[in-house]
Structure formats: C-alpha cells, structure tokens
PDB file of C-alpha atoms in Angstrom:
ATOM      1  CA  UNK A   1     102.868  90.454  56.537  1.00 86.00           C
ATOM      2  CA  UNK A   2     103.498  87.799  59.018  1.00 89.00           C
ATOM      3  CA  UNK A   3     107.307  87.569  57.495  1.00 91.00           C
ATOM      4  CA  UNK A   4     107.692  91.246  57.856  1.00 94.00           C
ATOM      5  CA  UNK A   5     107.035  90.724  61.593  1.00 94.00           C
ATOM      6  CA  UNK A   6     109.714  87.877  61.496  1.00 92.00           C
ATOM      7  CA  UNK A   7     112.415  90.527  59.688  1.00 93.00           C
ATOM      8  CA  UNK A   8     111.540  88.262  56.533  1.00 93.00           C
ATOM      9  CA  UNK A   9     110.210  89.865  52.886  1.00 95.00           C
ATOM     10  CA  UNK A  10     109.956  87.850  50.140  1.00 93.00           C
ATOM     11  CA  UNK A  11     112.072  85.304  51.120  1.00 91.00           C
ATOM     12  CA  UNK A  12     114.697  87.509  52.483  1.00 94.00           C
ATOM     13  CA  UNK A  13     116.316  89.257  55.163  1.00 95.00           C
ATOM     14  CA  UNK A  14     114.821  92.517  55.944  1.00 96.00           C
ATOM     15  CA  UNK A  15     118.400  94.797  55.790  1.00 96.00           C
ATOM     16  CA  UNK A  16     119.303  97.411  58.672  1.00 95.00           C
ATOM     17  CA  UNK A  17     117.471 100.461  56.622  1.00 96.00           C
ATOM     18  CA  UNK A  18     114.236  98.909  56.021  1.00 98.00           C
ATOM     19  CA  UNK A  19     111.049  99.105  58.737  1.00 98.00           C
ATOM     20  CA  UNK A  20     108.013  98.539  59.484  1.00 98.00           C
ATOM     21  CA  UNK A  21     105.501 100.311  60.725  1.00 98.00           C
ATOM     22  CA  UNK A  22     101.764  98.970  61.961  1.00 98.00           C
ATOM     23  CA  UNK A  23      99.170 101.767  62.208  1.00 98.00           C
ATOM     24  CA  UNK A  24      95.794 102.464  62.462  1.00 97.00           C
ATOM     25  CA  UNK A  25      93.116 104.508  63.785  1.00 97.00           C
ATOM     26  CA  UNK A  26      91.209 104.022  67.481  1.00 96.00           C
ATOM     27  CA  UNK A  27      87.941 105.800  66.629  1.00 94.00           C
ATOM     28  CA  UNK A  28      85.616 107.980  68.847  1.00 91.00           C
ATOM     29  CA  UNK A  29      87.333 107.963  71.813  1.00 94.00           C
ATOM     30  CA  UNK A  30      84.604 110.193  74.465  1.00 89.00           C
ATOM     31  CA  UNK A  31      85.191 112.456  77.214  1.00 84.00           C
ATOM     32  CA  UNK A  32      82.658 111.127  79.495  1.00 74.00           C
ATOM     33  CA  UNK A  33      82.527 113.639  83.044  1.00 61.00           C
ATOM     34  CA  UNK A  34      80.871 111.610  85.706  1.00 66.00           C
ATOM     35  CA  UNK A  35      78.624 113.185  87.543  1.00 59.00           C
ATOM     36  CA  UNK A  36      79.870 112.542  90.445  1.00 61.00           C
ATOM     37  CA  UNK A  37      83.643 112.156  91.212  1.00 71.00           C
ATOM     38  CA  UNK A  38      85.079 108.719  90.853  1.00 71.00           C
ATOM     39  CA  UNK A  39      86.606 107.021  93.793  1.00 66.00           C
ATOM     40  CA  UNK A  40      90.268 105.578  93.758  1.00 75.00           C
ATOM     41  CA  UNK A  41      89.860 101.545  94.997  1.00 80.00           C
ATOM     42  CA  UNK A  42      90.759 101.131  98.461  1.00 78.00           C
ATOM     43  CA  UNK A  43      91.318  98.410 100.833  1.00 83.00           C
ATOM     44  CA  UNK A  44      88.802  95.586  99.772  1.00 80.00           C
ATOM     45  CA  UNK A  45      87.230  98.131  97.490  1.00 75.00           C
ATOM     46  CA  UNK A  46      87.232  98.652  94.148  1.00 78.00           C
ATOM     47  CA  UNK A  47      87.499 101.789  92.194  1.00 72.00           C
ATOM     48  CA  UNK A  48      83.365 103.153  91.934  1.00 72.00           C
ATOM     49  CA  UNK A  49      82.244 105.072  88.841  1.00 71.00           C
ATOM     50  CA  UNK A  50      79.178 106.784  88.705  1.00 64.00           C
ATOM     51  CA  UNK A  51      77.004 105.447  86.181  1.00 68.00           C
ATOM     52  CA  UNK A  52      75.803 108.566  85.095  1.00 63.00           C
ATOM     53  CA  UNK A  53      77.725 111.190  82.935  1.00 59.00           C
ATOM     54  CA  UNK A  54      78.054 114.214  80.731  1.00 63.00           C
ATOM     55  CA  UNK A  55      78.957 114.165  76.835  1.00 70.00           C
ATOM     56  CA  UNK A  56      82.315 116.419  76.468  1.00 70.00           C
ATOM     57  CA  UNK A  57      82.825 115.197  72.581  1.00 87.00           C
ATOM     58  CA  UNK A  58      84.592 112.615  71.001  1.00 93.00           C
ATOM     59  CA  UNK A  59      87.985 112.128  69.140  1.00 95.00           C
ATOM     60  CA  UNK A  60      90.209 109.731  67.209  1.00 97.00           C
ATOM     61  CA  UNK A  61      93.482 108.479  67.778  1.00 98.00           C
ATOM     62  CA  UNK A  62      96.175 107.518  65.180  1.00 98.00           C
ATOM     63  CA  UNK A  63      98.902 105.623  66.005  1.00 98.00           C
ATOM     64  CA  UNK A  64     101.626 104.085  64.148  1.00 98.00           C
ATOM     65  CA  UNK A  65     103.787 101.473  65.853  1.00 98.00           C
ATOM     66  CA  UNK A  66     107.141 100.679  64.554  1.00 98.00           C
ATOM     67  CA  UNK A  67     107.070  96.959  64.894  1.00 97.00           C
ATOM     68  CA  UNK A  68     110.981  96.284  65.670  1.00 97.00           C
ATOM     69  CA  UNK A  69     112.083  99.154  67.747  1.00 96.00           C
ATOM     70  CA  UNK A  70     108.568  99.512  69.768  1.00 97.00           C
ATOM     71  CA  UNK A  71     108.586 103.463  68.905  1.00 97.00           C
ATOM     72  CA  UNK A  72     104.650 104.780  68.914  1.00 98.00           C
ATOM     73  CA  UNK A  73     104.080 107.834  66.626  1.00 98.00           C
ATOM     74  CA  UNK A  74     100.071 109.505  67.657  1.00 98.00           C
ATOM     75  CA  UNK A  75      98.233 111.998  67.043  1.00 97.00           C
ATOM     76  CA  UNK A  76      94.432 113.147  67.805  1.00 97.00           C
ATOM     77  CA  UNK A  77      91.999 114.261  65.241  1.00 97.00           C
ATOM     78  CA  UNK A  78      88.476 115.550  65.601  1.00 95.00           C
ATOM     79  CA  UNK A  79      87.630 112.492  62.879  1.00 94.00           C
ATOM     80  CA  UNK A  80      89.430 109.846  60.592  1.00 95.00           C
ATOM     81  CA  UNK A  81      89.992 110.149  57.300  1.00 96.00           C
ATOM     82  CA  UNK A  82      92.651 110.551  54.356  1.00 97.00           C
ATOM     83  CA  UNK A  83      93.659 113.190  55.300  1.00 97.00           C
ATOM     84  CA  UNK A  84      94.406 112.493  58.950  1.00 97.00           C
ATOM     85  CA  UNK A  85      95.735 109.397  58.227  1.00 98.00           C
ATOM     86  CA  UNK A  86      98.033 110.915  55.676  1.00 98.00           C
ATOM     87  CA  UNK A  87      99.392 113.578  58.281  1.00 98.00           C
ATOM     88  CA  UNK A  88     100.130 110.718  60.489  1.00 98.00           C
ATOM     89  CA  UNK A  89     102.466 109.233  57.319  1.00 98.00           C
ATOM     90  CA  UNK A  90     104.395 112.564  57.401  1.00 98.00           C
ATOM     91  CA  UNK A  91     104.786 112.829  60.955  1.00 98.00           C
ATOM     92  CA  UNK A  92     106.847 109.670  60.557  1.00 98.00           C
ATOM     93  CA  UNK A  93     108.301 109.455  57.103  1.00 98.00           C
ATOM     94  CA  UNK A  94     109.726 112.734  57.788  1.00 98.00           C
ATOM     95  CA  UNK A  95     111.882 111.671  60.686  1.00 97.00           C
ATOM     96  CA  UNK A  96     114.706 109.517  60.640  1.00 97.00           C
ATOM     97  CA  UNK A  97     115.759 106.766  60.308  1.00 97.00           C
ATOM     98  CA  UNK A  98     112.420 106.374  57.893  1.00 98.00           C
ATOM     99  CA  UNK A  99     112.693 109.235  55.996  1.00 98.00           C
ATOM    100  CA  UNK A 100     116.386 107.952  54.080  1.00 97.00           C
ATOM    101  CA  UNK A 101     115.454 103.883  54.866  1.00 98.00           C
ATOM    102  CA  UNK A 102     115.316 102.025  51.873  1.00 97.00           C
ATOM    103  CA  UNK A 103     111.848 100.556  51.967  1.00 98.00           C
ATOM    104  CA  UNK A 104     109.136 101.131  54.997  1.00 98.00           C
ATOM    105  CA  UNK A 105     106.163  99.117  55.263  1.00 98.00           C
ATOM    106  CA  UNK A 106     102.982 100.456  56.267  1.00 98.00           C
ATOM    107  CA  UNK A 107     100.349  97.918  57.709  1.00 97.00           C
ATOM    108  CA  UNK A 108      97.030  98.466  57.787  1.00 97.00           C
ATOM    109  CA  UNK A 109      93.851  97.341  57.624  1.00 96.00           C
ATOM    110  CA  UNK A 110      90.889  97.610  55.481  1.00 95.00           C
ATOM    111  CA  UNK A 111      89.438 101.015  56.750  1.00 94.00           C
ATOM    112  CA  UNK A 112      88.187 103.506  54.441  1.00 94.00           C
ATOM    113  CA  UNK A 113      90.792 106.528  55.199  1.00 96.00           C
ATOM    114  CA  UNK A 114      93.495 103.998  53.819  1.00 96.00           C
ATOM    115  CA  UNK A 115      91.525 101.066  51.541  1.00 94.00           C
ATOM    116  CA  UNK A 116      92.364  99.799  48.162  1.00 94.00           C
ATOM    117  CA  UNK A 117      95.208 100.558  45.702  1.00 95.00           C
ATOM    118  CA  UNK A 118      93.996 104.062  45.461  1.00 96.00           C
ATOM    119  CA  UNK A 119      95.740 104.290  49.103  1.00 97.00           C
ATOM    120  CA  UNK A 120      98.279 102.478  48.108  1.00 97.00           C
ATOM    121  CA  UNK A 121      99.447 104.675  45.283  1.00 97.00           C
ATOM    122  CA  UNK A 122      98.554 107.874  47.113  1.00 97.00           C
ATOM    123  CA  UNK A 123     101.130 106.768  49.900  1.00 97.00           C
ATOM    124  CA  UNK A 124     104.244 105.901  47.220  1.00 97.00           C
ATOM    125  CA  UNK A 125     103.064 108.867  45.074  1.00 97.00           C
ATOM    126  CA  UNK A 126     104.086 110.820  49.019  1.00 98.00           C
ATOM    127  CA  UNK A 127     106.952 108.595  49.607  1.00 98.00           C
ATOM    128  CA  UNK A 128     108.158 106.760  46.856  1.00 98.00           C
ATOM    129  CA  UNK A 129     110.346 104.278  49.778  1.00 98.00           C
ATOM    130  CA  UNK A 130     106.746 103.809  51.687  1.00 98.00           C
ATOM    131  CA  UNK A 131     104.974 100.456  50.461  1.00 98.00           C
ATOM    132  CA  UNK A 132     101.268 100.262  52.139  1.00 98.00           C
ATOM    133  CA  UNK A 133     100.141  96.137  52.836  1.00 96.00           C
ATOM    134  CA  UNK A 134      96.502  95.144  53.794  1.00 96.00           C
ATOM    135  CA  UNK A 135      95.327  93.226  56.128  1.00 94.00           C
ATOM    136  CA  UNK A 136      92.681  90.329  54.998  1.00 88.00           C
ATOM    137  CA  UNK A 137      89.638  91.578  55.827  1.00 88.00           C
ATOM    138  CA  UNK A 138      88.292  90.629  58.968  1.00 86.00           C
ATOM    139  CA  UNK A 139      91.839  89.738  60.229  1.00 86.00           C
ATOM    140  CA  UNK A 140      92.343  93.442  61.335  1.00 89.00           C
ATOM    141  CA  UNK A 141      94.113  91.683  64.455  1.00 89.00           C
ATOM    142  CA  UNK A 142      96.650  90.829  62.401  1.00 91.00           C
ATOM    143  CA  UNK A 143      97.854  94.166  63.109  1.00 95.00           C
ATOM    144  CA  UNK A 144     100.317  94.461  65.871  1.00 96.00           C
ATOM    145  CA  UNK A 145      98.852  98.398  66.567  1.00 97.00           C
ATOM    146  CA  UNK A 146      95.933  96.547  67.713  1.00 97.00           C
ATOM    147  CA  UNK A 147      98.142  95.310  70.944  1.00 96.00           C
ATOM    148  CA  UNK A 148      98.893  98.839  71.215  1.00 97.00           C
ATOM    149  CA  UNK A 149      94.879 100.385  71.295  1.00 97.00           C
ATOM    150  CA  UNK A 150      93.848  97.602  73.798  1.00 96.00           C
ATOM    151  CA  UNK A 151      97.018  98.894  76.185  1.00 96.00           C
ATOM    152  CA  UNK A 152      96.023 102.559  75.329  1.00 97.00           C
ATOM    153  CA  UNK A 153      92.314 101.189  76.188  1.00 94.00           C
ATOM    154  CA  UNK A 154      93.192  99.726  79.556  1.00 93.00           C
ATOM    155  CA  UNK A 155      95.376 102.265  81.076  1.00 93.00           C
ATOM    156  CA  UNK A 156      94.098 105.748  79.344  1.00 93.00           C
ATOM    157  CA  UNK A 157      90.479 105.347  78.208  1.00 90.00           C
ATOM    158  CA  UNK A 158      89.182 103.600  81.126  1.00 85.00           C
ATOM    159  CA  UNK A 159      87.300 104.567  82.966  1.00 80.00           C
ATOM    160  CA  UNK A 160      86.687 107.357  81.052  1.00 81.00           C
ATOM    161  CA  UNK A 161      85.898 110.229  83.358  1.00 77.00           C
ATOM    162  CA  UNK A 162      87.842 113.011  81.435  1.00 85.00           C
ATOM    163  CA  UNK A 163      86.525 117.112  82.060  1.00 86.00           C
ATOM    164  CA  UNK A 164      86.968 117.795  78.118  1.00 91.00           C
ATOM    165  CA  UNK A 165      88.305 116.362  75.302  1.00 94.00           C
ATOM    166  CA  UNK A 166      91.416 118.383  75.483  1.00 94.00           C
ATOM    167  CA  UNK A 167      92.121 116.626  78.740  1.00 93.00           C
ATOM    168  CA  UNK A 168      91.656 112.907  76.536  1.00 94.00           C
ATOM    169  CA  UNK A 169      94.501 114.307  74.618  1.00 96.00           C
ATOM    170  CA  UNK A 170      97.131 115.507  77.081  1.00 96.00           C
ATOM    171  CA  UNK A 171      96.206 112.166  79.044  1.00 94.00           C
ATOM    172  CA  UNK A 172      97.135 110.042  75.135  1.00 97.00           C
ATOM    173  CA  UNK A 173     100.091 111.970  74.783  1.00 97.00           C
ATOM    174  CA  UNK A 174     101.375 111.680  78.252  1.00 97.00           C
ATOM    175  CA  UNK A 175     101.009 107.749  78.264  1.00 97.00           C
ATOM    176  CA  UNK A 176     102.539 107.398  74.436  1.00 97.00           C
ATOM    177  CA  UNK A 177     105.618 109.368  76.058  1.00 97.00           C
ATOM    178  CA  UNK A 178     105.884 107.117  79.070  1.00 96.00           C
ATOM    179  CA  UNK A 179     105.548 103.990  76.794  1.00 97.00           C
ATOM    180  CA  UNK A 180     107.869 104.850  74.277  1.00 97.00           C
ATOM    181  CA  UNK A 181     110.249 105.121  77.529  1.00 97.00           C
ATOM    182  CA  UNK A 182     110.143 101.631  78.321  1.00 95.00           C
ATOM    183  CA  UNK A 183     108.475  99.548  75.430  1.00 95.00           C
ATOM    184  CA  UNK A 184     110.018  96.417  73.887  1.00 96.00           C
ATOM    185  CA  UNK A 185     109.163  94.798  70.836  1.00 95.00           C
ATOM    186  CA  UNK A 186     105.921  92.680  70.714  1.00 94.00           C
ATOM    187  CA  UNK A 187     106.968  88.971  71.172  1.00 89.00           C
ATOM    188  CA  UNK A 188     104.585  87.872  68.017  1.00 87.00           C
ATOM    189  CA  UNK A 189     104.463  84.108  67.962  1.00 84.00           C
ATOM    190  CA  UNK A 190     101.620  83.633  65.100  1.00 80.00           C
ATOM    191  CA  UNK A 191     103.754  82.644  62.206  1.00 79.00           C
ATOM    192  CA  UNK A 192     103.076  81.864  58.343  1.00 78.00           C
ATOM    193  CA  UNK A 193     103.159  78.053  59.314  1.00 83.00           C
ATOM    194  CA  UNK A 194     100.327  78.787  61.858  1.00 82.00           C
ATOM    195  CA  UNK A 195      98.206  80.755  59.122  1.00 79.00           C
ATOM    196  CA  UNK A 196      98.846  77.433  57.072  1.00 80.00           C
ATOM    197  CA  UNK A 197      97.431  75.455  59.623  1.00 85.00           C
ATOM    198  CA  UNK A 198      94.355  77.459  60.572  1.00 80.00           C
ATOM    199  CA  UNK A 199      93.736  77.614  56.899  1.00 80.00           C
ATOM    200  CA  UNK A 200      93.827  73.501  56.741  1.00 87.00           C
ATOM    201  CA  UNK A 201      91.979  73.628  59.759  1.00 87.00           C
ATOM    202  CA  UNK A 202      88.882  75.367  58.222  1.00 82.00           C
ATOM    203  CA  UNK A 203      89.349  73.685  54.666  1.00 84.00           C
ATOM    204  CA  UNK A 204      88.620  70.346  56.907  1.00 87.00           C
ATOM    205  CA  UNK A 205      85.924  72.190  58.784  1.00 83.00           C
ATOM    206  CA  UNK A 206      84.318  73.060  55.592  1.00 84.00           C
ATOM    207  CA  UNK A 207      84.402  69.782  53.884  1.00 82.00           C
ATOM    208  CA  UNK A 208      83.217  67.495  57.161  1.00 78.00           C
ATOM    209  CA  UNK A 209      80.166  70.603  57.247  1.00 78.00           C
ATOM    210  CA  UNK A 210      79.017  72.010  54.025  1.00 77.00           C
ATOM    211  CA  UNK A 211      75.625  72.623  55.364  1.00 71.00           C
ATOM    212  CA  UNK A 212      77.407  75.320  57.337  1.00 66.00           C
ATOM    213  CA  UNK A 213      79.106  77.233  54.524  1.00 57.00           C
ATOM    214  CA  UNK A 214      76.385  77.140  52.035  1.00 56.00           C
ATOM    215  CA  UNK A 215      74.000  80.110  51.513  1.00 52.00           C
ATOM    216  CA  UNK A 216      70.596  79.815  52.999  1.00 47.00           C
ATOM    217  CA  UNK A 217      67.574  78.804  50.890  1.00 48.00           C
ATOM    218  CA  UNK A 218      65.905  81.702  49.335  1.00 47.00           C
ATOM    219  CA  UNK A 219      62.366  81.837  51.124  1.00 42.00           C
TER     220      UNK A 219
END
C-alpha cells in the first residue's frame, strides 16, 4: 500500500494506465439546527454557537480519492453498506480514465460494507481491472481519504448548524466541487522504510517490557 502511494507495486513502476484510488465512508454526519442563529467571529470575537439544537437526521458520506491526480468522487447515503459502497465503485470505474486503465487499486479499510475477500471478489467479479487492498486493522490512517474527511470535517461539518439534511448535502457537494478545483496530490512522506522502523521500534518495546504485552491474570 505504502508503494502504491510512491507509484511503486510489487517492485515496479506503476505504468501511465494504472491508479489508485483511497476511499471510504465518513459515517453519520447530523444536521444539527441551533436554536438560535450562530454568529460569524468578529473583531476579537470568535464565532458563538448555541449550545443547544434540533435533530434534522443524519447521513453518510462516501468518498473516493484518487491518490495521484487529487480527483474526489462523493456521494451521500441515508446509511453505509455494500451496497452504497458498491455504487460509489461504479460512479468511478465507469468514468475514464479508470474504466479502460489496466489495473485500479481500491484502498480501504477494514469496515464491514467492504471487509474480507468476500469484498474483494465481489469488486473484481464488477470490474475485473479493480483490485481491492486492506488496510491493517487499526491502521485505518493509513488511508490517504482519511486527510480528505478531516478537511471535509473542518471546513463543511463544523459547526454543524445545517436547517435539514438536504442542506448537509448541497453544502458536501459544493465543497468536493471547489476542492477538486484546486487540489494537489497529498505530499505522503510515511514510507515502507518508516513502517520497518516503527515495527523494530515496538519489537524492542516488547522485548525490554513483556509485562506490558502479556494477557492479564485470570482472576
């Protein structure tokens, strides 16, 4: 995975008609109406949001990023699931360039609406030219759409005061628009030779500490 992001799979050059793609799911996303109206900051004054608020619903956000070109693909979907998930794989394996590339890797993590080989084979059953890679699991950060949700987090979601949920859409399509405008490729720096030193770095951990890695006594 972490040669993919360097344009590197096994042990060679990624070619011009093969991509990769990073996606994932940002879950539950509310429309929260404040009871009150929020105020814009000012002069030595920050923005003020009323603490209180009323529930408008909730809905998920697919996304998947295209790691080298910094094109974002979303969608919103009452819920996550196979079969959103999958109708976020068609949205982009039936546009070019990915629909007549040679190979397209799909990264994700270990959530249920793509887990296991089952996913795995359900995607190149799709799209035979679509392979699907997991992330470890609990390394979901690992996945460069991550980068994307915190962005989405920081300059759509917050501070949530939306009037309905349709209104959280137009607002996620609007920014993924404006983004795709300008983006440029993530500047990853976290390389296979880092992963090998992390991994030495807890191996040493472990052995200095084995009281810390050992199960608790049964009581």
């Amino acid at each position: 995975m972490l040669d993919l992001y360097a344009h590197i799979w096994n042990g060679e050059a990624l070619g011009a008609d093969e991509c990769v793609i990073s996606a994932d799911e940002k879950t539950s996303i509310q429309a929260r109406c404040r009871c009150h109206p929020t105020l814009a900051p000012g002069q030595a004054r920050a923005m003020r949001v009323n603490h209180t608020y009323g529930r408008g619903g909730a809905l998920a956000y697919l996304a998947a990023y295209d790691v080298h070109h910094a094109k974002t693909f979303g969608r919103c979907e009452p819920r996550t699931g196979i079969a959103p998930f999958m109708a976020l794989v068609d949205q982009v394996m039936t546009q070019e360039p990915y629909a007549s590339a040679k190979r397209v890797f799909w990264v994700v993590d270990n959530g249920s609406s793509h887990r296991g080989k089952k996913a795995a084979d359900r995607l190149t059953t799709a799209y035979p030219n679509a392979v699907l890679l997991h992330t470890p699991v609990h390394a979901s950060w690992l996945n460069q759409v991550e980068i994307y949700f915190s962005v989405v987090q920081r300059k759509v979601v917050i501070p949530n005061d939306f009037t309905d949920l349709n209104e959280v859409a137009d607002r996620l399509r609007a920014f993924e628009d404006r983004y795709n405008a300008t983006a440029q490729p993530f500047q990853w720096k976290f390389t296979t030779s880092d992963l090998d030193d992390l991994l030495a770095r807890l191996d040493r951990h472990t052995a200095d500490h084995p009281e810390e890695s050992s199960a608790a006594p049964a009581a």
